[in-house]
Short mmCIF file of C-alpha atoms and ligand atoms in Angstrom, two decimals:
data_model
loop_
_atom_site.label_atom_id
_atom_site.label_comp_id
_atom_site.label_asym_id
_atom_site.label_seq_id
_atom_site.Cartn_x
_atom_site.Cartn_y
_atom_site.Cartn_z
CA UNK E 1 -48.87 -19.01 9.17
CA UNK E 2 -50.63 -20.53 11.50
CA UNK E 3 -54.77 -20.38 11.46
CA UNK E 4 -57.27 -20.30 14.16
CA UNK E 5 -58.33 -24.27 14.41
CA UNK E 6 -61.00 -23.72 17.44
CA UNK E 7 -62.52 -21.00 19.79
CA UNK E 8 -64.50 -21.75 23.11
CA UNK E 9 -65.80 -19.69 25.82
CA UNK E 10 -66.67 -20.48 28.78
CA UNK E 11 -68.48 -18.91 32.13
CA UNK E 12 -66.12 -18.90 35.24
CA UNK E 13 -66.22 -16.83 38.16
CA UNK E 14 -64.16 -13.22 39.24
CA UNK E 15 -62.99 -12.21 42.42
CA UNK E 16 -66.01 -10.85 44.08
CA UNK E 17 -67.76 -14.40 42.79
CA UNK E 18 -69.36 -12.54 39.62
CA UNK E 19 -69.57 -14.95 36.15
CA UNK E 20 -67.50 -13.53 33.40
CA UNK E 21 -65.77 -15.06 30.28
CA UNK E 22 -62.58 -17.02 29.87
CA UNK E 23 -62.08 -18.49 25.57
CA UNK E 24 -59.47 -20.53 24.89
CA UNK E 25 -57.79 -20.53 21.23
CA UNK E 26 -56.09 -23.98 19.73
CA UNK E 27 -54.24 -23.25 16.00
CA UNK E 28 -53.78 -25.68 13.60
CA UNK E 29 -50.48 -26.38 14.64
CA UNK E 30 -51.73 -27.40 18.28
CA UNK E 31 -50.54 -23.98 19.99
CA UNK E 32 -53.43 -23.01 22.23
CA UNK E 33 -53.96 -19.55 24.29
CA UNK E 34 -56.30 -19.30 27.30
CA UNK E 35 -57.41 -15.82 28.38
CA UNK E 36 -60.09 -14.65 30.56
CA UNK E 37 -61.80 -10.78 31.54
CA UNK E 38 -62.04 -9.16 34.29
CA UNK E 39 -65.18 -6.41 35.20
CA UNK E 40 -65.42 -3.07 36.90
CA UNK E 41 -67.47 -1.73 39.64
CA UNK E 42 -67.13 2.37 38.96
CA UNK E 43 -67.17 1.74 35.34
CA UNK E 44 -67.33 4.66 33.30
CA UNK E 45 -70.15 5.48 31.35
CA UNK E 46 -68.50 5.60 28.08
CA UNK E 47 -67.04 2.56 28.46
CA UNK E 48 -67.52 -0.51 25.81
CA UNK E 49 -70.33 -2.82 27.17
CA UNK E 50 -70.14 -6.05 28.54
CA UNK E 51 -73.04 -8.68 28.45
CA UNK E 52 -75.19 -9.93 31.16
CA UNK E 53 -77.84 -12.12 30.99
CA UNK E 54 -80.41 -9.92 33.15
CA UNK E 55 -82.26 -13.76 33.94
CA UNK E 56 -82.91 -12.90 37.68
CA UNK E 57 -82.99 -16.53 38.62
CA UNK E 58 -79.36 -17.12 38.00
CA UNK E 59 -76.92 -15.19 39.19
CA UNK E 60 -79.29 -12.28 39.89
CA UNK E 61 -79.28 -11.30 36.44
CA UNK E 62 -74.93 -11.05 36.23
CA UNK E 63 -74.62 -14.51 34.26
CA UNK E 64 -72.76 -14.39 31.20
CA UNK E 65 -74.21 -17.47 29.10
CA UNK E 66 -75.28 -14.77 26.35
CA UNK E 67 -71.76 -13.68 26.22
CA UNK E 68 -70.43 -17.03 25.93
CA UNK E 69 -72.78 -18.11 23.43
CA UNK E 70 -71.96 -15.33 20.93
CA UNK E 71 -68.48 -16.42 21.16
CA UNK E 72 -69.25 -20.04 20.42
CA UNK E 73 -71.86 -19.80 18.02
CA UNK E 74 -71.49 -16.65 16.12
CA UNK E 75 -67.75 -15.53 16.67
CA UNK E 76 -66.30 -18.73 16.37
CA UNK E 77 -67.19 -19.65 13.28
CA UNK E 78 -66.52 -16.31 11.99
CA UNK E 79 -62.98 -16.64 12.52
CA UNK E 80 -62.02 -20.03 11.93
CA UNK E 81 -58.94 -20.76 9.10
CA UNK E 82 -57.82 -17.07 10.27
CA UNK E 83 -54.12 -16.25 10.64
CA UNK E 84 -53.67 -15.83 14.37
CA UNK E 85 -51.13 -13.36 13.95
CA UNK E 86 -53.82 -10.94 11.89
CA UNK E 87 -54.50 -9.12 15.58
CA UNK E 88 -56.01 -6.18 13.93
CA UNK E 89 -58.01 -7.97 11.50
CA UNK E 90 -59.33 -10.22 14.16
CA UNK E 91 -60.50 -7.52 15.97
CA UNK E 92 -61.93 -5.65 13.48
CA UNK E 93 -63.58 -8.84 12.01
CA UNK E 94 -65.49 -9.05 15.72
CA UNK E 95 -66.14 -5.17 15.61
CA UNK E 96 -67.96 -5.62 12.28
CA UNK E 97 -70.07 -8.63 13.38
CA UNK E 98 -71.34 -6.76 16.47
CA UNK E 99 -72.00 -3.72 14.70
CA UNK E 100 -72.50 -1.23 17.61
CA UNK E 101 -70.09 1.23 18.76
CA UNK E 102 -69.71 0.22 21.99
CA UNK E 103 -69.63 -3.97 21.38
CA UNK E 104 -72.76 -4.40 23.36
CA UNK E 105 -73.95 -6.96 20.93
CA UNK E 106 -71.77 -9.44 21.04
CA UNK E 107 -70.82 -7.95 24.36
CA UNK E 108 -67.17 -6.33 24.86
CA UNK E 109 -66.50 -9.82 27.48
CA UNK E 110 -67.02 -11.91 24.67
CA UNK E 111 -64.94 -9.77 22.15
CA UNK E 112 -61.92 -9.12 24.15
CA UNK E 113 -61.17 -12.60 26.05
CA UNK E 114 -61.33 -13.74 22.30
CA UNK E 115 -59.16 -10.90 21.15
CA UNK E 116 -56.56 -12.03 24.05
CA UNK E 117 -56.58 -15.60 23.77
CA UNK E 118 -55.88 -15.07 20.17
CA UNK E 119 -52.74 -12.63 21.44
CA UNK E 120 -52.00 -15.33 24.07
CA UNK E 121 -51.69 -18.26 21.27
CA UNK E 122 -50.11 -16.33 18.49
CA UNK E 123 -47.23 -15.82 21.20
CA UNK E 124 -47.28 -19.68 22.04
CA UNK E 125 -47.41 -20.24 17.85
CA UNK E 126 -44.28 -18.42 17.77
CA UNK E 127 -42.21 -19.71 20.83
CA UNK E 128 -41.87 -16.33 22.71
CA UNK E 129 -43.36 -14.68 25.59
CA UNK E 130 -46.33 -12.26 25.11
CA UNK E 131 -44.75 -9.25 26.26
CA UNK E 132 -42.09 -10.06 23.45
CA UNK E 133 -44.87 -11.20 20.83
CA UNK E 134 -46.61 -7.92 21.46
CA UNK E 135 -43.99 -5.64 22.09
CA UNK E 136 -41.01 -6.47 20.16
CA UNK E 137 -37.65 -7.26 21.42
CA UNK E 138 -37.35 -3.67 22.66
CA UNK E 139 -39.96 -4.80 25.65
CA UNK E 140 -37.79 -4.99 28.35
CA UNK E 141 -39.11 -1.97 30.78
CA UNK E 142 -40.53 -3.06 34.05
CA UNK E 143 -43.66 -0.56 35.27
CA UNK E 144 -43.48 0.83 38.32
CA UNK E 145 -46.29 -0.40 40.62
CA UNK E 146 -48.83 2.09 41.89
CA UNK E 147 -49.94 -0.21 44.77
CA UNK E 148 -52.88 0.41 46.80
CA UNK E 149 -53.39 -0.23 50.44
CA UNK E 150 -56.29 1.76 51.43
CA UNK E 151 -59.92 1.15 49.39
CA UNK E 152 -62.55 3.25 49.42
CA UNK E 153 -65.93 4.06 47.23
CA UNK E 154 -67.21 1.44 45.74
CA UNK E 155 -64.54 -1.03 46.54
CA UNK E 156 -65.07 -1.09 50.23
CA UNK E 157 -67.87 -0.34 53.21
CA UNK E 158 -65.78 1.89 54.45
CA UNK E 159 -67.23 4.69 53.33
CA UNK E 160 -63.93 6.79 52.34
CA UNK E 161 -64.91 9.02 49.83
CA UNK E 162 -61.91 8.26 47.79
CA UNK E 163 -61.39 4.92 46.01
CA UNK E 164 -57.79 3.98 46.15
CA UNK E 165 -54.99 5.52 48.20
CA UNK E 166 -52.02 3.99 46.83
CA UNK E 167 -48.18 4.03 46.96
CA UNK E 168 -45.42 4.29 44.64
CA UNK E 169 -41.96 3.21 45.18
CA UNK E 170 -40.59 5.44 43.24
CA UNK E 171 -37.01 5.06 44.68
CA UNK E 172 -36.82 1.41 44.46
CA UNK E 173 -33.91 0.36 41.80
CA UNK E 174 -36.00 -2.39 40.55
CA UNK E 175 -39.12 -3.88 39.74
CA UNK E 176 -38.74 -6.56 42.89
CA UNK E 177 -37.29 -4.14 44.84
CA UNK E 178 -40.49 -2.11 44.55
CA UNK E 179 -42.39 -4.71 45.12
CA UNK E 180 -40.62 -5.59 48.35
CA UNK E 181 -41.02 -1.73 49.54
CA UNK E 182 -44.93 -2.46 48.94
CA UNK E 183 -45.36 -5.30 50.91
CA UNK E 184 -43.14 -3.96 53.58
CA UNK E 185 -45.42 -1.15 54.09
CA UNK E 186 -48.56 -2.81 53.22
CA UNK E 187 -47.63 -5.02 56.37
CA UNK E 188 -46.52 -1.97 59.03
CA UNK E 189 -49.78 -0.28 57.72
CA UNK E 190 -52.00 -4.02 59.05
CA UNK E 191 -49.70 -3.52 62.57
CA UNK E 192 -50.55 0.48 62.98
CA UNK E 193 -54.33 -0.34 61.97
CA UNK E 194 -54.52 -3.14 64.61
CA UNK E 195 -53.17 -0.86 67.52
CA UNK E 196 -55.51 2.23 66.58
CA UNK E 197 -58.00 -0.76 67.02
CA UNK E 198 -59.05 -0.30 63.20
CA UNK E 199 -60.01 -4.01 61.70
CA UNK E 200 -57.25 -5.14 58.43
CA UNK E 201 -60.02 -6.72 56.69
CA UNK E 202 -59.65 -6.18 52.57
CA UNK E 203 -61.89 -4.44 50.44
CA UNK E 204 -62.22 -5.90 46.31
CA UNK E 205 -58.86 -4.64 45.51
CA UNK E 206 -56.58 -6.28 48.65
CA UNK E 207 -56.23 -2.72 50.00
CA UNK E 208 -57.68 -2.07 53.50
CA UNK E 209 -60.97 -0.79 54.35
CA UNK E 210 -60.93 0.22 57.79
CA UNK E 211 -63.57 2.25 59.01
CA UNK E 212 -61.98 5.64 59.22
CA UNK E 213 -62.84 9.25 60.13
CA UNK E 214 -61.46 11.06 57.53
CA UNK E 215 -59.53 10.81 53.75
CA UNK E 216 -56.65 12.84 55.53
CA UNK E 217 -56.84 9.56 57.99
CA UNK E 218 -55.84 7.43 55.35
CA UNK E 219 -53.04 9.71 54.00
CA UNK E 220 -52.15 10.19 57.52
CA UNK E 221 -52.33 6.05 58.59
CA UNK E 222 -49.82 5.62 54.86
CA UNK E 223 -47.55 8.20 56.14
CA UNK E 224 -47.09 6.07 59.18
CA UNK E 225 -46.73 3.28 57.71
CA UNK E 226 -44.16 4.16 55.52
CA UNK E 227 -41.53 5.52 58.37
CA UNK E 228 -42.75 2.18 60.57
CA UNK E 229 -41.14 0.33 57.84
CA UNK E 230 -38.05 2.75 57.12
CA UNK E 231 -38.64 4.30 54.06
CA UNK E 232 -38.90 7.95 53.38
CA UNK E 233 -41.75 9.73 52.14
CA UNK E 234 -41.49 11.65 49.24
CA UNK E 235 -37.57 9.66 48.88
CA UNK E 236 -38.63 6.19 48.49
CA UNK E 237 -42.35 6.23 48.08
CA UNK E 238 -44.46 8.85 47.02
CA UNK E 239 -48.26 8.54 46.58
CA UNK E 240 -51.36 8.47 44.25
CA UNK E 241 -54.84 8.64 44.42
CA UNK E 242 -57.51 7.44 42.10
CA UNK E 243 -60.81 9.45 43.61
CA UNK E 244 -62.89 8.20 41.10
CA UNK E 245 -65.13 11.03 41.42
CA UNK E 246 -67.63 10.66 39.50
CA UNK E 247 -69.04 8.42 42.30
CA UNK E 248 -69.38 11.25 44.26
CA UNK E 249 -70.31 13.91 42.23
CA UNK E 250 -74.26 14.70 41.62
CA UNK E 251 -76.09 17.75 40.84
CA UNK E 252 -73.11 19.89 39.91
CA UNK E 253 -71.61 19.05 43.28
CA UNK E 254 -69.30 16.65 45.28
CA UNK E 255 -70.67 14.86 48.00
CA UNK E 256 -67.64 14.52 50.61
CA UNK E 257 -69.35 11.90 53.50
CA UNK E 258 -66.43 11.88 55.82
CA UNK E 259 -67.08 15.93 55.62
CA UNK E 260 -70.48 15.31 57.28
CA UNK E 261 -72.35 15.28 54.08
CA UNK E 262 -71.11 18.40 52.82
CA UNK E 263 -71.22 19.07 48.93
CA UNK E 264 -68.07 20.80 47.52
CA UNK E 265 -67.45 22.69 44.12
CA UNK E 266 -65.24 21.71 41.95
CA UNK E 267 -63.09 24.64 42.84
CA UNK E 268 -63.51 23.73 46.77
CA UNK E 269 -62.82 19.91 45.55
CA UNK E 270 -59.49 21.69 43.81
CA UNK E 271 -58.36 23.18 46.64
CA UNK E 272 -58.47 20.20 49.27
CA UNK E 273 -56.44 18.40 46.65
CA UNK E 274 -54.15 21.44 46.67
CA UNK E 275 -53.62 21.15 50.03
CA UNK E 276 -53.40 17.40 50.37
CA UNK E 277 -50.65 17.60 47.09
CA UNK E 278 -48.51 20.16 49.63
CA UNK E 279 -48.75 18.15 52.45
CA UNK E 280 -48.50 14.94 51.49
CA UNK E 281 -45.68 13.26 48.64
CA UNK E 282 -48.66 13.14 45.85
CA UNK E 283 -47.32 12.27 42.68
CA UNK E 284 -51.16 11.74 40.49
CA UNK E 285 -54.42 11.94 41.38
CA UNK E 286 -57.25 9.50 39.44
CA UNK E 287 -60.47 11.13 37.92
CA UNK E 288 -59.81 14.09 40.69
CA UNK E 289 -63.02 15.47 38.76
CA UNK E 290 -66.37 13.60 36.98
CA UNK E 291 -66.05 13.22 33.33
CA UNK E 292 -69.26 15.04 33.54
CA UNK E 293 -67.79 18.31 34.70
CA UNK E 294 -65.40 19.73 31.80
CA UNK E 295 -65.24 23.29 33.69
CA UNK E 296 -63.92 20.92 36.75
CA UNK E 297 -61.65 19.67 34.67
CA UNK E 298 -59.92 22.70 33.09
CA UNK E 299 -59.34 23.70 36.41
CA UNK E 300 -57.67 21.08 38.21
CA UNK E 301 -55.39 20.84 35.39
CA UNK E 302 -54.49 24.80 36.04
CA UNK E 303 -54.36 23.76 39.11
CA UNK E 304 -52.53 20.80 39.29
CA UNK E 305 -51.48 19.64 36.03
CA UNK E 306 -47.76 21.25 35.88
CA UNK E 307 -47.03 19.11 39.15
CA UNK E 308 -48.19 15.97 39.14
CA UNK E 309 -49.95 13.35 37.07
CA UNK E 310 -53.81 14.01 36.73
CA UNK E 311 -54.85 10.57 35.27
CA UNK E 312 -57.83 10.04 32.89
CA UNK E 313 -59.74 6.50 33.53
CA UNK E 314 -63.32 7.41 33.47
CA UNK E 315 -62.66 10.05 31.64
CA UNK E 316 -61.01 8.66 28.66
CA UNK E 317 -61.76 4.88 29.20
CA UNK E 318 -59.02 3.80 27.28
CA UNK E 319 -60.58 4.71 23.93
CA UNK E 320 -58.59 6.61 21.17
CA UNK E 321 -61.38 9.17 20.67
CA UNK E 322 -61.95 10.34 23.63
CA UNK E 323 -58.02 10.55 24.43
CA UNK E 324 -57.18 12.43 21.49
CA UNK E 325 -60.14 14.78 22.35
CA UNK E 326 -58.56 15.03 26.00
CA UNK E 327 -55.06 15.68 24.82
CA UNK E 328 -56.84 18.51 22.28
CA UNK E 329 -58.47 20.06 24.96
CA UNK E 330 -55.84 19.40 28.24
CA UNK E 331 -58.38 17.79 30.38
CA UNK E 332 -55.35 15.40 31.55
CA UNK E 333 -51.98 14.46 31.32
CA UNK E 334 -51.52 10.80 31.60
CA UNK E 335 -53.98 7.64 31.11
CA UNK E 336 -55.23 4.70 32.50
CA UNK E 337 -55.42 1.37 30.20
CA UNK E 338 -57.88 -1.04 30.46
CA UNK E 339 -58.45 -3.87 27.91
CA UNK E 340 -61.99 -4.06 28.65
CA UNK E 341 -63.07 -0.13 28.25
CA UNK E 342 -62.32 -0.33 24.59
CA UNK E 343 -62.82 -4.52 23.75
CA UNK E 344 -60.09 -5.42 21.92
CA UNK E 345 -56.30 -5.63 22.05
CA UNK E 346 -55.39 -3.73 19.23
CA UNK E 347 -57.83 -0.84 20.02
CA UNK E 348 -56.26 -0.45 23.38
CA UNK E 349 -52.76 -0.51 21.39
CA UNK E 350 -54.13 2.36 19.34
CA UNK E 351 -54.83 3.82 22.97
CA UNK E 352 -51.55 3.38 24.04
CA UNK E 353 -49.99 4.47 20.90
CA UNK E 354 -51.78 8.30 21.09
CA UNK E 355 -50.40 8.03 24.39
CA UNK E 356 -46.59 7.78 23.42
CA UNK E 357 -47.43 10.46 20.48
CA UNK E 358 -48.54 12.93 23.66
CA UNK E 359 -45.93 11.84 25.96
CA UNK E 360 -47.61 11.12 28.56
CA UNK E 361 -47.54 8.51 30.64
CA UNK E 362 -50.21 5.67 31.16
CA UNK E 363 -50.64 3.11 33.57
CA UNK E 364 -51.61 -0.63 32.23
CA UNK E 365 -54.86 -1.46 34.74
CA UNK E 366 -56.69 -4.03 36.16
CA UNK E 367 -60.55 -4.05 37.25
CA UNK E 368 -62.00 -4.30 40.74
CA UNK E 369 -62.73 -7.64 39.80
CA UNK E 370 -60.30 -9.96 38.34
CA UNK E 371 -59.70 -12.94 37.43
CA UNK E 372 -56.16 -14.98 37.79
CA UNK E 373 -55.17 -14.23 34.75
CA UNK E 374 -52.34 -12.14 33.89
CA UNK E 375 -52.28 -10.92 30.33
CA UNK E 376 -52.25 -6.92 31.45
CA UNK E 377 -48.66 -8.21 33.32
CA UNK E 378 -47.34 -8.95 29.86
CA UNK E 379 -48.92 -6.11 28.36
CA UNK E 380 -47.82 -3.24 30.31
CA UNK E 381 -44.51 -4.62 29.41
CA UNK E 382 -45.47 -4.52 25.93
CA UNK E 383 -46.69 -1.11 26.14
CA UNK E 384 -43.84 0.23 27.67
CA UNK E 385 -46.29 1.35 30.39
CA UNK E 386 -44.81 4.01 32.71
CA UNK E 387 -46.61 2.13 35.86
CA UNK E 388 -49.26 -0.64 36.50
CA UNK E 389 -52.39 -0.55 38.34
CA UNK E 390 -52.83 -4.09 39.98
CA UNK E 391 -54.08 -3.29 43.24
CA UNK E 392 -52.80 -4.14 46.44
CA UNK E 393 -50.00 -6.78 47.51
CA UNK E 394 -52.80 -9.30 48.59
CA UNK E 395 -55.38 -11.58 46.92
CA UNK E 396 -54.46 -13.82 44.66
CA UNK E 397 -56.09 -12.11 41.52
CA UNK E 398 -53.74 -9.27 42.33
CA UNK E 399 -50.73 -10.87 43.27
CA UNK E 400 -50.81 -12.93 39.84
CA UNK E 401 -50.24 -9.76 37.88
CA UNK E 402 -46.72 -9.27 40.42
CA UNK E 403 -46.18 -12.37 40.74
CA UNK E 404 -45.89 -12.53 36.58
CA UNK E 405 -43.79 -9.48 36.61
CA UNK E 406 -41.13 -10.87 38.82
CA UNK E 407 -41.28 -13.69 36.69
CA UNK E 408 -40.47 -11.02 33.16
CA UNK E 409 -38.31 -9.27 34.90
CA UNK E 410 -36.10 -12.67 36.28
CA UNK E 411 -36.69 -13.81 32.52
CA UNK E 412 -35.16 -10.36 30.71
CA UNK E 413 -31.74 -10.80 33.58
CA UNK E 414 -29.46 -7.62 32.75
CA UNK E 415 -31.54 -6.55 30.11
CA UNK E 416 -34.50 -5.48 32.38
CA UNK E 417 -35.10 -1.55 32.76
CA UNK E 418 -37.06 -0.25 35.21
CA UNK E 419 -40.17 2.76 35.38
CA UNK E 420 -39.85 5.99 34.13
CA UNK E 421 -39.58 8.88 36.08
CA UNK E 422 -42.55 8.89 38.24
CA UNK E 423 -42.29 12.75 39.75
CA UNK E 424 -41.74 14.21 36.63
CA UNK E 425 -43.98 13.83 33.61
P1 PGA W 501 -63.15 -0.37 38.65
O1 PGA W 501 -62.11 0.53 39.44
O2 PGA W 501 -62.43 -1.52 38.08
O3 PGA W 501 -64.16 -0.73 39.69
O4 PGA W 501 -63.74 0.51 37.59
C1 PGA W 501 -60.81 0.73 39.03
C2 PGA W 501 -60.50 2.18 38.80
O5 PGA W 501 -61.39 3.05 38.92
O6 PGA W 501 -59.36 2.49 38.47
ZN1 ZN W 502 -59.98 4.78 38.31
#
């Protein structure tokens, strides 16, 4: 046994230079485990909540002393002298002390970089990686990156409706290997964009965030890309879309910008999908339809759902109620994971585990902004995660996460596996 000796928290900064929380955890024995959280930008609005200071005179409100204070004073001491390895009990121990459903007491920052840097020392305690520490000796599968090269929404100024146009490899043999394909592409999509006179500047993600006339541009641009650089579309790399519509949707409608302001049903919404999945090598589409809009929903899973992934992120935001609900009722076939929609580890391993019991698949995700660290690498291991979200092939924040699963993947040799089938479900 080894018990829980000290727990501090401190305020750092993310990748678009907003404070959040890192906590570092030292045991009796001397192990220690650092982990820090990251934040979204089209957060969903069931999500657990994180904790800002709202003092305008410091960081315009987005400081996070509160947060860390609640871990050093009040957490803390709460779990001092317990047995690292008591994940669930940990958590639940924080859950009880905050008191609210959605952790917006204590704040879900302070909760889960605790929760993780508890994780990230019990694996240090006992000599093994976290990917092994979390997901057993059996933890040797490899996700397949869903990488994204074109930002939109809220992650860019570039005013594409649609947040993240991103590729899959699905014909690489191996983790690396995908990787490779990525950045291959990722770099004959910068070329193409220069020469149409389009700028290669990043948006929040690493993914580009050119100034373009149309979503079908982007698709269209990707395409390109992927031939300039000799893969085959549809062979090699297929790809996904994350629309994140509820960012679009208001009043019952979908505001489309780069269809001169036009709103669309859900049905009309449906259809252009429809006829982007049949001409282009579409393999999921993200929150195709608002959380907000369960009729929408229904029907893009008629529509769609027997031929490619339709993802749940905002809609289910990683929380085990709201996925069993959406498994009950078929409002999607696959999920997104993020630690810091639910707050703790093992609530996001409950996630995970209604996941496996629906067979679907679920992709282990970052958050628009980030922070070096690279505990969802380890965990999508863990998880046995059919694919990981990490954005694009650039920015350091993002490249961590890859840059950590090369490092698995050398680490497991022969024993590494790699993705699941990503065309069929
Ligand atoms: P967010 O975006 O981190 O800004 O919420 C990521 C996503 O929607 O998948
Ligand atoms: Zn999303």
């Amino acid at each position: 046994m080894d018990c829980i000796g000290s727990i501090r928290a401190m305020e750092i900064l993310d990748s678009r230079g907003n404070p959040t929380v890192r906590v570092s955890v030292v045991l009796d024995s001397g192990a220690r485990g650092t982990s820090s959280v990251p934040a979204g930008a089209s957060i969903g609005v069931n999500e657990a909540a994180e904790l800002r200071d709202g003092d305008m005179f410091r960081y315009r409100g987005r400081g996070v002393r509160k947060a860390v204070g609640n871990v050093n004073d009040v957490l803390a001491p709460a779990l001092m002298g317990m047995d690292v390895t008591r994940q669930v009990e940990i958590d639940d121990a924080m859950r009880e002390i905050d008191g609210t459903a959605n952790l917006e007491r204590m704040g879900a920052n302070a909760v889960l970089a605790v929760s993780q840097a508890c994780a990230v020392a019990a694996a240090a305690s006992n000599g093994v990686p976290l990917y092994t520490y979390l997901g057993g000796k059996d933890a040797v599968r490899l996700p397949m990156p869903m990488i994204n090269v074109i930002n939109g929404g809220k992650h860019a100024d570039s005013s594409l409706d649609m947040q993240e146009f991103m590729i899959v490899p699905i014909g690489a043999p191996s983790f690396s290997e995908a990787l490779r394909y990525g950045v291959e592409i990722f770099h004959a999509l910068a070329r193409i964009l220069g020469t149409r006179g389009y700028t290669s500047a990043v948006g929040d993600e690493g993914g580009f965030a050119p100034l373009l006339t149309s979503n079908e541009e982007a698709f269209d641009l990707i395409m390109e890309a992927i031939v300039a650089a000799g893969y085959r579309p549809g062979v090699d790399i297929c790809l996904a879309l994350d629309a994140a519509a509820a960012s679009f949707f208001r009043d019952g409608n979908y505001w489309l910008s780069r269809t001169g302001y036009r709103s669309k049903t859900s049905v009309q919404l449906i259809e252009l999908y429809q006829q982007w999945v049949h001409k282009y090598p579409i393999v999921s589409i993200e929150d195709g339809i608002a959380e907000s809009d369960p009729a929408g929903l229904r029907e893009l899973m008629t529509a769609l759902g027997h031929q490619i992934q339709i993802m749940g992120d905002d809609l289910v935001v990683t929380n085990p109620e709201f996925i069993a609900r959406a498994i009950e009722q078929g409002s999607c076939n696959a999920a997104l994971i993020k630690l810091n929609q639910i707050g703790t580890v093992s609530a996001a391993i409950a996630a995970v585990e209604l996941c496996c019991r629906a067979h679907w698949h679920y992709a282990v995700a970052h958050r628009s902004g980030e922070t070096e660290d690279t505990f969802i690498a380890d965990f999508a291991v863990a998880m046995n995660a059919s694919h990981i979200k990490t954005g694009s092939v650039c920015r350091g924040e993002r490249t961590a996460k890859y840059n950590r699963l090369l490092e698995i993947e050398g680490e497991l040799g022969a024993r590494a596996l790699f993705g699941h089938d990503a065309r069929s479900r």
